[in-house]
Tab-separated table of C-alpha atoms in Angstrom:
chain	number	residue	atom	x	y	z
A	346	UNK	CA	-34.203	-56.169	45.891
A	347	UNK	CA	-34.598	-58.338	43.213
A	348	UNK	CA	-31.927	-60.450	43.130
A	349	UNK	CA	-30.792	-62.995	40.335
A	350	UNK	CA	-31.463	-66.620	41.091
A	351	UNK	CA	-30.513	-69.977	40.461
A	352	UNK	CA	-32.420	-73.192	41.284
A	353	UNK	CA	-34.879	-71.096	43.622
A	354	UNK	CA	-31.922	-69.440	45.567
A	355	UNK	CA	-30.072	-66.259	45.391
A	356	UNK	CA	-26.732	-66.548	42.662
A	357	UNK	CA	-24.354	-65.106	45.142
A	358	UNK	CA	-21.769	-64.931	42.457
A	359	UNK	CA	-23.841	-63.104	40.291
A	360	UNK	CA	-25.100	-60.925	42.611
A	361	UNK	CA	-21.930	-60.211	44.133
A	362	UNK	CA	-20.259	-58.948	40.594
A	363	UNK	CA	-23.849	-56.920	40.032
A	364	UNK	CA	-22.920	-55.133	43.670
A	365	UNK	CA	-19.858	-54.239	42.637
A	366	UNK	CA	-20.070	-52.575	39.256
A	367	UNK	CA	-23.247	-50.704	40.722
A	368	UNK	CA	-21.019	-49.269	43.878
A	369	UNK	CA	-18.269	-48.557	41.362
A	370	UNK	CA	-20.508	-46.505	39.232
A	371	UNK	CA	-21.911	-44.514	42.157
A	372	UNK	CA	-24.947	-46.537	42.436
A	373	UNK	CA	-24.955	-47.283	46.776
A	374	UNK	CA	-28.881	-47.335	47.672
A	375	UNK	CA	-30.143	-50.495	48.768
A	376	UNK	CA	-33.546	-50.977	49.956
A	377	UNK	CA	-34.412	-54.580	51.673
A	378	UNK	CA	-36.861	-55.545	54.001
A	379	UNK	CA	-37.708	-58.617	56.895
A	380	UNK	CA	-39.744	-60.034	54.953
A	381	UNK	CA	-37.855	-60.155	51.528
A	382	UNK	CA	-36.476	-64.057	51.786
A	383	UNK	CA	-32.764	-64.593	51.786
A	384	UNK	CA	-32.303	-60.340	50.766
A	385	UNK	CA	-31.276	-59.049	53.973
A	386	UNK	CA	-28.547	-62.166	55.344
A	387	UNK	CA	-27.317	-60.752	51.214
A	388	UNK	CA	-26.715	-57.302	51.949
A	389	UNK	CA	-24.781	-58.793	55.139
A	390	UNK	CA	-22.544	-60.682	53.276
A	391	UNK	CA	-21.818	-58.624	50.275
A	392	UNK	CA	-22.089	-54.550	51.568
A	393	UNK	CA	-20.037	-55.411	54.869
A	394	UNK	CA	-17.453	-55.632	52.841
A	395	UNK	CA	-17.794	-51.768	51.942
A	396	UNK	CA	-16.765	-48.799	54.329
A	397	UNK	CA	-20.256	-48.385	55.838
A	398	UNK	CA	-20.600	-44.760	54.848
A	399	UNK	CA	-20.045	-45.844	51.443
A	400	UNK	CA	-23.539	-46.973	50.841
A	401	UNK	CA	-27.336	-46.418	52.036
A	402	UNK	CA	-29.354	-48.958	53.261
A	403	UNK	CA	-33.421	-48.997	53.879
A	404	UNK	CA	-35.156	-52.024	55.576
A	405	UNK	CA	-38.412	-51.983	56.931
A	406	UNK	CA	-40.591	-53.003	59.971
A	407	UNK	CA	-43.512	-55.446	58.620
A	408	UNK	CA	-46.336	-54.509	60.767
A	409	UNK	CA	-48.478	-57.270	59.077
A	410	UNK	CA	-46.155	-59.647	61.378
A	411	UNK	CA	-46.336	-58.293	64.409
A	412	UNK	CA	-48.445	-60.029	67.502
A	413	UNK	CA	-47.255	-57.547	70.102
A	414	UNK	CA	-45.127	-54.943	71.211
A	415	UNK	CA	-42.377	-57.296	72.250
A	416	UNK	CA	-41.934	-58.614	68.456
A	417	UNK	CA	-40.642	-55.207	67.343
A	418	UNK	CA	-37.180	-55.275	69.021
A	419	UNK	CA	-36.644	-58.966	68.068
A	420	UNK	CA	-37.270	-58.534	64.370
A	421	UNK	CA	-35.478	-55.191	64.548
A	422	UNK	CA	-32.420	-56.670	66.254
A	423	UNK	CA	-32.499	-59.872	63.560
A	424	UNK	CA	-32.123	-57.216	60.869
A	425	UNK	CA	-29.124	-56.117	62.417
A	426	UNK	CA	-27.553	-59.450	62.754
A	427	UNK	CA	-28.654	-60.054	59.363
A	428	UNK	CA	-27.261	-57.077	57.527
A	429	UNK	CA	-24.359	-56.374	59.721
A	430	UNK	CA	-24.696	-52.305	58.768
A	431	UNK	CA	-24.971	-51.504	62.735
A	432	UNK	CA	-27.484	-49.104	61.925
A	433	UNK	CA	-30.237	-48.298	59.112
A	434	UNK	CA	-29.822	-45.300	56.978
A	435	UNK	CA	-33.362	-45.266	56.704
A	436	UNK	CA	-35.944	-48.071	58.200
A	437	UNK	CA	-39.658	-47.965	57.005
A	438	UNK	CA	-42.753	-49.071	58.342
A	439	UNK	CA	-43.743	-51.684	55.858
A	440	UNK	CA	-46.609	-51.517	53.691
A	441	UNK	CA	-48.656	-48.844	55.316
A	442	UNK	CA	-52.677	-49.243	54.400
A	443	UNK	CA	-55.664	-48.798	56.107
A	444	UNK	CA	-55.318	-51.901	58.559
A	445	UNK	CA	-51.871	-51.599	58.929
A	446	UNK	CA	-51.716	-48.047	60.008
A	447	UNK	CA	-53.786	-48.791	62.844
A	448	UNK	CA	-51.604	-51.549	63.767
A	449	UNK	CA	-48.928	-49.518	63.991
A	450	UNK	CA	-51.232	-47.568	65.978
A	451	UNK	CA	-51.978	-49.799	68.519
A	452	UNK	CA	-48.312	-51.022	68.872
A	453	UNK	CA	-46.767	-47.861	68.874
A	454	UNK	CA	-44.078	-48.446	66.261
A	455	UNK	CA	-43.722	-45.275	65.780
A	456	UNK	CA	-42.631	-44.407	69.523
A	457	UNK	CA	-40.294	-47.119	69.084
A	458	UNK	CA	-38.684	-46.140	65.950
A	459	UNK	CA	-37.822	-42.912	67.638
A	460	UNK	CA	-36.252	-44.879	70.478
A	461	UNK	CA	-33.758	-46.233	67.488
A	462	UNK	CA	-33.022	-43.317	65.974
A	463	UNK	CA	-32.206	-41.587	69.444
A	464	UNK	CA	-29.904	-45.005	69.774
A	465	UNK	CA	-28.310	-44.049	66.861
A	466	UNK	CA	-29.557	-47.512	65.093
A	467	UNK	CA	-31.966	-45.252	62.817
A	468	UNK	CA	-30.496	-42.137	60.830
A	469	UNK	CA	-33.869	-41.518	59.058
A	470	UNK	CA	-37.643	-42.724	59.364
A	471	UNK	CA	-40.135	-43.181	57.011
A	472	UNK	CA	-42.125	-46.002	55.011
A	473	UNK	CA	-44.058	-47.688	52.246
A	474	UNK	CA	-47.392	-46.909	51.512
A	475	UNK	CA	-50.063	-48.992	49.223
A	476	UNK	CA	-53.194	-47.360	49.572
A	477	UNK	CA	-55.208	-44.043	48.458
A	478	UNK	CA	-54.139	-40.971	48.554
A	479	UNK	CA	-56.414	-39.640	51.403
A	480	UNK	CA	-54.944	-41.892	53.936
A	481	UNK	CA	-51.263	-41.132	52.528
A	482	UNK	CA	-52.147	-37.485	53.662
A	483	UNK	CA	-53.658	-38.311	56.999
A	484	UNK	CA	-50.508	-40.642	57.673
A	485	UNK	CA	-47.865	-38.091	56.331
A	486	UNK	CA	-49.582	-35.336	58.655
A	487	UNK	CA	-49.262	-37.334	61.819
A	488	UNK	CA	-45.600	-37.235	62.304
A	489	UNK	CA	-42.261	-35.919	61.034
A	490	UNK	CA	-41.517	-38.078	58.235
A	491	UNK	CA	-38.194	-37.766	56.307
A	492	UNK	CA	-38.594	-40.320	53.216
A	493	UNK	CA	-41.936	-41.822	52.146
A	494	UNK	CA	-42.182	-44.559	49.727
A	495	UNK	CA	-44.882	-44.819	47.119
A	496	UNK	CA	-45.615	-46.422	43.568
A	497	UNK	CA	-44.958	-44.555	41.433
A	498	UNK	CA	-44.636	-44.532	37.124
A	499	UNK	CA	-46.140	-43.646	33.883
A	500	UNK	CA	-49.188	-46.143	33.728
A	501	UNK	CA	-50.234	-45.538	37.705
A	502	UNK	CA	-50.267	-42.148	37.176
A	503	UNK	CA	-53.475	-41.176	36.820
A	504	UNK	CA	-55.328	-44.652	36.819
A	505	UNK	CA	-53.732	-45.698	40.333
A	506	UNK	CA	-53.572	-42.202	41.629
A	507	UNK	CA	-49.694	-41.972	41.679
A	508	UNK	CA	-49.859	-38.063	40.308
A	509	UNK	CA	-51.869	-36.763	43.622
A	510	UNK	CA	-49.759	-38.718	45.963
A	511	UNK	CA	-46.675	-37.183	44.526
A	512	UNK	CA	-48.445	-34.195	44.954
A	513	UNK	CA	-49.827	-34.769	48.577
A	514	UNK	CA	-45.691	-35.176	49.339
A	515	UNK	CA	-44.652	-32.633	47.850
A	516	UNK	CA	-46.968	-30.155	49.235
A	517	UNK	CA	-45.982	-31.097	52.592
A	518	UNK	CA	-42.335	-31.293	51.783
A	519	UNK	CA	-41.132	-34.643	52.202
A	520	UNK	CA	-38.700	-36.458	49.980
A	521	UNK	CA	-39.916	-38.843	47.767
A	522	UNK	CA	-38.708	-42.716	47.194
A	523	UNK	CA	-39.920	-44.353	43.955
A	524	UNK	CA	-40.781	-47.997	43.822
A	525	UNK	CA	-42.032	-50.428	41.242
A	526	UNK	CA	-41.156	-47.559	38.531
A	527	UNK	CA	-41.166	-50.279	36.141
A	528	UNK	CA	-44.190	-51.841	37.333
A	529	UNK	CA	-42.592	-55.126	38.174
A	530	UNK	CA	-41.166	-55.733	34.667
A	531	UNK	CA	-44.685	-55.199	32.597
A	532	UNK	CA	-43.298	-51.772	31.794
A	533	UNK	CA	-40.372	-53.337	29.519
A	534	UNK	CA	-42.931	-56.510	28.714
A	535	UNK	CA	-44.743	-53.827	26.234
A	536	UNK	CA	-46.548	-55.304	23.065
A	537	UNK	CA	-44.826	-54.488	20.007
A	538	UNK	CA	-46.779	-51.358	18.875
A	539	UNK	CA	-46.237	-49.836	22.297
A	540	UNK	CA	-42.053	-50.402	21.667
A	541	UNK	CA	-42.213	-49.301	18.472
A	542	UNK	CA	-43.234	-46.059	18.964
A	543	UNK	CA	-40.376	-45.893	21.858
A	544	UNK	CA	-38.028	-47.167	20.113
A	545	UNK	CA	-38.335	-44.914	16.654
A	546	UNK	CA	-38.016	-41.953	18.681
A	547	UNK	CA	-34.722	-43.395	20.331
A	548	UNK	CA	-33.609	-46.137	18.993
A	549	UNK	CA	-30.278	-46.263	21.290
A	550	UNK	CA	-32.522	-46.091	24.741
A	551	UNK	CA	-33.636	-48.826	26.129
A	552	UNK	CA	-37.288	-49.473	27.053
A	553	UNK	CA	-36.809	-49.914	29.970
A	554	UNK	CA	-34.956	-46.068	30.581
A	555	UNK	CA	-38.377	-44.598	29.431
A	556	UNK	CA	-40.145	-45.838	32.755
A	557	UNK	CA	-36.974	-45.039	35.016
A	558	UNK	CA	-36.255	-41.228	33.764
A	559	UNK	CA	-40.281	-40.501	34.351
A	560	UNK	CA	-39.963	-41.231	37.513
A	561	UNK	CA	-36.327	-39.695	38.328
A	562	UNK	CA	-37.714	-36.623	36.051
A	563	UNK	CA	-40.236	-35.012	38.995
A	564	UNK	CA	-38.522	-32.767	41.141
A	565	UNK	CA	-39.567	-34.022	44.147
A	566	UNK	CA	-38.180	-37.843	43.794
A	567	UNK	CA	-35.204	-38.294	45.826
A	568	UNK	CA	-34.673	-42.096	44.910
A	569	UNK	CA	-36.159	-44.527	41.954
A	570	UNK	CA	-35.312	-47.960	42.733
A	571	UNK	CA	-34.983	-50.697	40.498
A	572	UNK	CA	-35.230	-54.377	41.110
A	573	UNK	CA	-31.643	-55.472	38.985
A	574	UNK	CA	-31.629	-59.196	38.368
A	575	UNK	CA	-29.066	-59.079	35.570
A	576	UNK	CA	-25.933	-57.646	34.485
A	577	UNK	CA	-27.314	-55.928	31.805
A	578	UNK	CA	-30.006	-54.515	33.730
A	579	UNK	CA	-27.243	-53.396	35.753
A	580	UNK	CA	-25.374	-51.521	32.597
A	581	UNK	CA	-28.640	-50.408	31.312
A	582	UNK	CA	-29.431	-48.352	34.623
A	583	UNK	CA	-25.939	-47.152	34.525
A	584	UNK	CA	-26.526	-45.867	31.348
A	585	UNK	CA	-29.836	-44.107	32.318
A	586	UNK	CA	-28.616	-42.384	35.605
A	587	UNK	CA	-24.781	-41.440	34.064
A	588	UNK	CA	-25.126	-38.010	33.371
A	589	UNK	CA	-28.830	-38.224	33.775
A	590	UNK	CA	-31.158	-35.480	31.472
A	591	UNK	CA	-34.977	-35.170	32.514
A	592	UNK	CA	-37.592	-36.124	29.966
A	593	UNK	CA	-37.949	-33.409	27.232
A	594	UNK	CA	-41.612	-32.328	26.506
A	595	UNK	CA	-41.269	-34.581	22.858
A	596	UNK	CA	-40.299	-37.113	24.826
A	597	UNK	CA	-43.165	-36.782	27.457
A	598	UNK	CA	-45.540	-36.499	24.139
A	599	UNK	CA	-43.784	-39.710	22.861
A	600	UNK	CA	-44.391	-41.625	26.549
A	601	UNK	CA	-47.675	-41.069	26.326
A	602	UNK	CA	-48.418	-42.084	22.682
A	603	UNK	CA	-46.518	-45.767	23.728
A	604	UNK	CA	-48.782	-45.789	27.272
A	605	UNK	CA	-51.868	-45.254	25.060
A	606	UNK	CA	-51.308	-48.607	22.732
A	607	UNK	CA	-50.100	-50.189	25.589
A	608	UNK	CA	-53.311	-49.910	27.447
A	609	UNK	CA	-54.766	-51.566	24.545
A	610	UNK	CA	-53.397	-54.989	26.239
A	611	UNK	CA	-55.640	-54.755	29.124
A	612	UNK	CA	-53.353	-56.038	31.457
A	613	UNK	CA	-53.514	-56.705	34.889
A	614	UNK	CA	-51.803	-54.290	37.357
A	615	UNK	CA	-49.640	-57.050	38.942
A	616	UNK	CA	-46.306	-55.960	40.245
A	617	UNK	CA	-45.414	-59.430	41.046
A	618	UNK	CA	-44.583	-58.499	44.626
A	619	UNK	CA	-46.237	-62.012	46.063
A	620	UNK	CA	-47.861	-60.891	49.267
A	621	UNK	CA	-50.831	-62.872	47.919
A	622	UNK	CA	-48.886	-66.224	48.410
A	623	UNK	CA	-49.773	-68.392	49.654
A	624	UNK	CA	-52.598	-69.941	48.084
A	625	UNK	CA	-54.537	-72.220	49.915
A	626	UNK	CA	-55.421	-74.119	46.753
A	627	UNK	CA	-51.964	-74.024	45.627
A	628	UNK	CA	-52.228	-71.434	42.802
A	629	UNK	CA	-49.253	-69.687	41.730
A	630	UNK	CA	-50.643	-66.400	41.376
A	631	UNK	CA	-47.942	-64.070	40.480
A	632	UNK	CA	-46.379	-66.507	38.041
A	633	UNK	CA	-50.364	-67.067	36.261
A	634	UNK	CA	-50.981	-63.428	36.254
A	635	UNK	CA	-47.610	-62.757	34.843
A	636	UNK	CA	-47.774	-64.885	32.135
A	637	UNK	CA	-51.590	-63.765	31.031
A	638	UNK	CA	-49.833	-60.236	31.007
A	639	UNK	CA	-47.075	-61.513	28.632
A	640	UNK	CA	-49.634	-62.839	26.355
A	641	UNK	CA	-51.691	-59.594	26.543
A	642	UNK	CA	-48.827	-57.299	25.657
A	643	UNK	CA	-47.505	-60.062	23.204
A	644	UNK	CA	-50.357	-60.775	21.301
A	645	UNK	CA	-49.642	-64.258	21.267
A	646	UNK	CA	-49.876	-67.160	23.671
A	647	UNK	CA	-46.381	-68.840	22.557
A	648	UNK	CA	-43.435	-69.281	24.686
A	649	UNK	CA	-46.564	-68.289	27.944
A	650	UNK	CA	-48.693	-71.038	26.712
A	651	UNK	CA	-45.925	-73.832	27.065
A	652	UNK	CA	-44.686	-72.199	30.361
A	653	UNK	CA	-48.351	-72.683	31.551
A	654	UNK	CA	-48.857	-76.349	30.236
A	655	UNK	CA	-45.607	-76.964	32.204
A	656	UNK	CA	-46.922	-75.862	35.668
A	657	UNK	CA	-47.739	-78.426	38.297
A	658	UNK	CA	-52.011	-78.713	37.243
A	659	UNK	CA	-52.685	-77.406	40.949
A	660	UNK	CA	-50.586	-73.693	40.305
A	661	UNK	CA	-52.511	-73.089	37.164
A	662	UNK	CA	-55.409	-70.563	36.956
A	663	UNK	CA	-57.838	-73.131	36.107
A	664	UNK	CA	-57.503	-74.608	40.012
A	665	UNK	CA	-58.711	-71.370	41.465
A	666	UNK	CA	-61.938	-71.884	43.346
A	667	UNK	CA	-63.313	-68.637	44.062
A	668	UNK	CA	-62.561	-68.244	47.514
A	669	UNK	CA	-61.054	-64.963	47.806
A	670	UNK	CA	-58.294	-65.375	50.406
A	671	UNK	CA	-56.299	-63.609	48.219
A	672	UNK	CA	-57.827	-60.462	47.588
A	673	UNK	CA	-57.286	-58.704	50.996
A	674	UNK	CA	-53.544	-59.143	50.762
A	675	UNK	CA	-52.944	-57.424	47.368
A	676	UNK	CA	-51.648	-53.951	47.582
A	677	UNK	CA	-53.191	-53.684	44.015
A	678	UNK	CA	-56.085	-54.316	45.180
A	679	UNK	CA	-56.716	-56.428	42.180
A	680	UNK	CA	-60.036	-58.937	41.495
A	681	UNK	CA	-57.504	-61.610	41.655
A	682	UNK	CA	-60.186	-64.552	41.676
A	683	UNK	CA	-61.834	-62.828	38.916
A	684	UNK	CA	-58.558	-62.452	36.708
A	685	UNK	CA	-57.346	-65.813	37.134
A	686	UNK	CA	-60.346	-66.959	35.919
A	687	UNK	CA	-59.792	-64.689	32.688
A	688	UNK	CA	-56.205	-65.764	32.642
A	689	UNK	CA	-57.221	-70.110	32.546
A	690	UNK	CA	-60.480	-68.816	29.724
A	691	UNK	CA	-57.158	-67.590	27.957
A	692	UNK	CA	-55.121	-70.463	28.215
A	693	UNK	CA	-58.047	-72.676	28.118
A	694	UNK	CA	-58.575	-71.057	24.128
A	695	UNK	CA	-55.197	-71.360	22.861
């Protein structure tokens, strides 16, 4: 969840009036996890206020924490006290690659997300997955999965592989949940050619709705989530999914002309999701990369350029040294060292 914020913390009275218009409208899917700070002690506070079957909620296990066996039923009994659901519509393993898989492996979470669901604390298991599509089959084959998460929208499609992990899914049956459909916000950060073609072809839709009906337009996505931190992101989604209509083949012609001058930007794949923090050197990555994406699909250094001068000298791209720490922990898998270094040239010229 991306909540709004104020001063670094979540604006509970925001968030709270965002809640409720969304559960008036029907909207009642809410997907947390351990790990995201301050989002889970939220959904306690605001949801238990709700008849429980009026909503479903997803957390997740985050094997990347876990030192033993042991740790399993603390965390998992923390998100309990935390949300205060008394059980977990569905509960993920979080963040599924390569490494983590076999740390799940070894620490048989899978055994003991079984032992929940016979407890009645787990209605449905599944999880998140960042990595190729090989694995995703070899993991989806190995037990009876009911809801798998993957990336999923019109510019990873092809380039990140999206299209044959839908398909992997689908061949095998199992339900679909979208993330990042938006690609962390660069989907609705398009440079102006990009929204123009968009926005002459609907001028009432909003840019955003493009990226969110791709993704709710395949057959075999059960849920697109999107990471609200507004009001009138709130409306806007309302809009979209309110009598919802699949993308028309013009339309689908008309996506792909806007993805075409969008690629033009080069920008970097970043979905702002921050597992690469921290930095050792004290580079704010996300915020760097985010802002050399703005100027990318901009055109223009501007409002990005101050925003940059402004950061503490030590979070700016320029005080990256190279060392890689990093680049393991992206899910992107992006050249982060390598980009930053393209990001402070950037800055460096304006």
């Amino acid at each position: 969840m991306r909540l709004p914020e104020q001063n670094g913390k979540i604006d509970l009275p925001a968030a709270e009036t965002m809640v409720a218009l969304a559960m008036e409208h029907g909207c009642n899917y809410f997907d947390t996890a351990y790990v995201y700070e301050g989002s889970e002690e939220f959904i306690g506070k605001i949801l238990s206020r709700y008849p429980r079957n009026s909503y479903y909620l997803t957390s997740k296990m985050p094997i990347h924490r876990l030192k033993s066996k042991e740790d399993m039923e603390r965390i998992f009994q923390e998100q309990l006290r935390r949300t205060r659901a008394g059980y977990f519509d569905f509960y993920f393993m979080h963040w599924l690659n390569r490494k983590h898989w076999q740390m799940a492996q070894e620490f048989q979470v899978w055994e003991f997300l079984k032992k929940k669901k016979a407890e009645g604390r787990i209605r449905r298991i599944g999880f998140s997955f960042h990595d190729e599509p090989e694995l995703l089959e070899i993991i989806a084959k190995a037990h009876p999965w009911e809801l798998i998460q993957i990336q999923l929208n019109y510019l990873d499609w092809e380039v990140c592989r999206a299209q044959e992990m839908y398909e992997v899914l689908t061949r095998m049956g199992i339900p679909i949940s979208v993330m990042e459909p938006l690609k962390g916000g660069a989907l609705v950060k398009l440079n102006d050619s990009a929204r123009k073609i968009f926005t002459d072809a609907k001028p009432d839709a909003s840019i955003a709705s493009w990226g969110l009906r791709y993704a709710a337009s395949l057959p075999n996505v059960q849920v697109v989530l999107s990471g609200m931190s507004s009001m009138e992101q709130v409306k806007d989604n309302l809009c979209t999914f309110t009598n919802f209509t699949p993308l028309t083949d013009v339309e689908r012609k008309t996506l792909a002309n806007a993805l075409t001058e969008y690629r033009r930007t080069g920008a970097v794949p970043c979905t702002g999701c921050r597992y690469c923090k921290p930095c050792p050197h004290g580079v704010d990555i996300p915020r760097n990369l985010a802002l050399y994406n703005q100027i990318k699909s901009t055109g223009s250094t501007g409002h990005a350029g101050m925003v940059y001068q402004a950061m503490a000298a030590q979070e700016r791209a320029s005080n990256c040294t190279g060392c890689g720490a990093c680049r393991p922990r992206c899910p992107q898998e992006i050249d982060i060292p390598a980009r930053l270094k393209e990001t402070a040239a950037e800055f460096k010229k304006a």
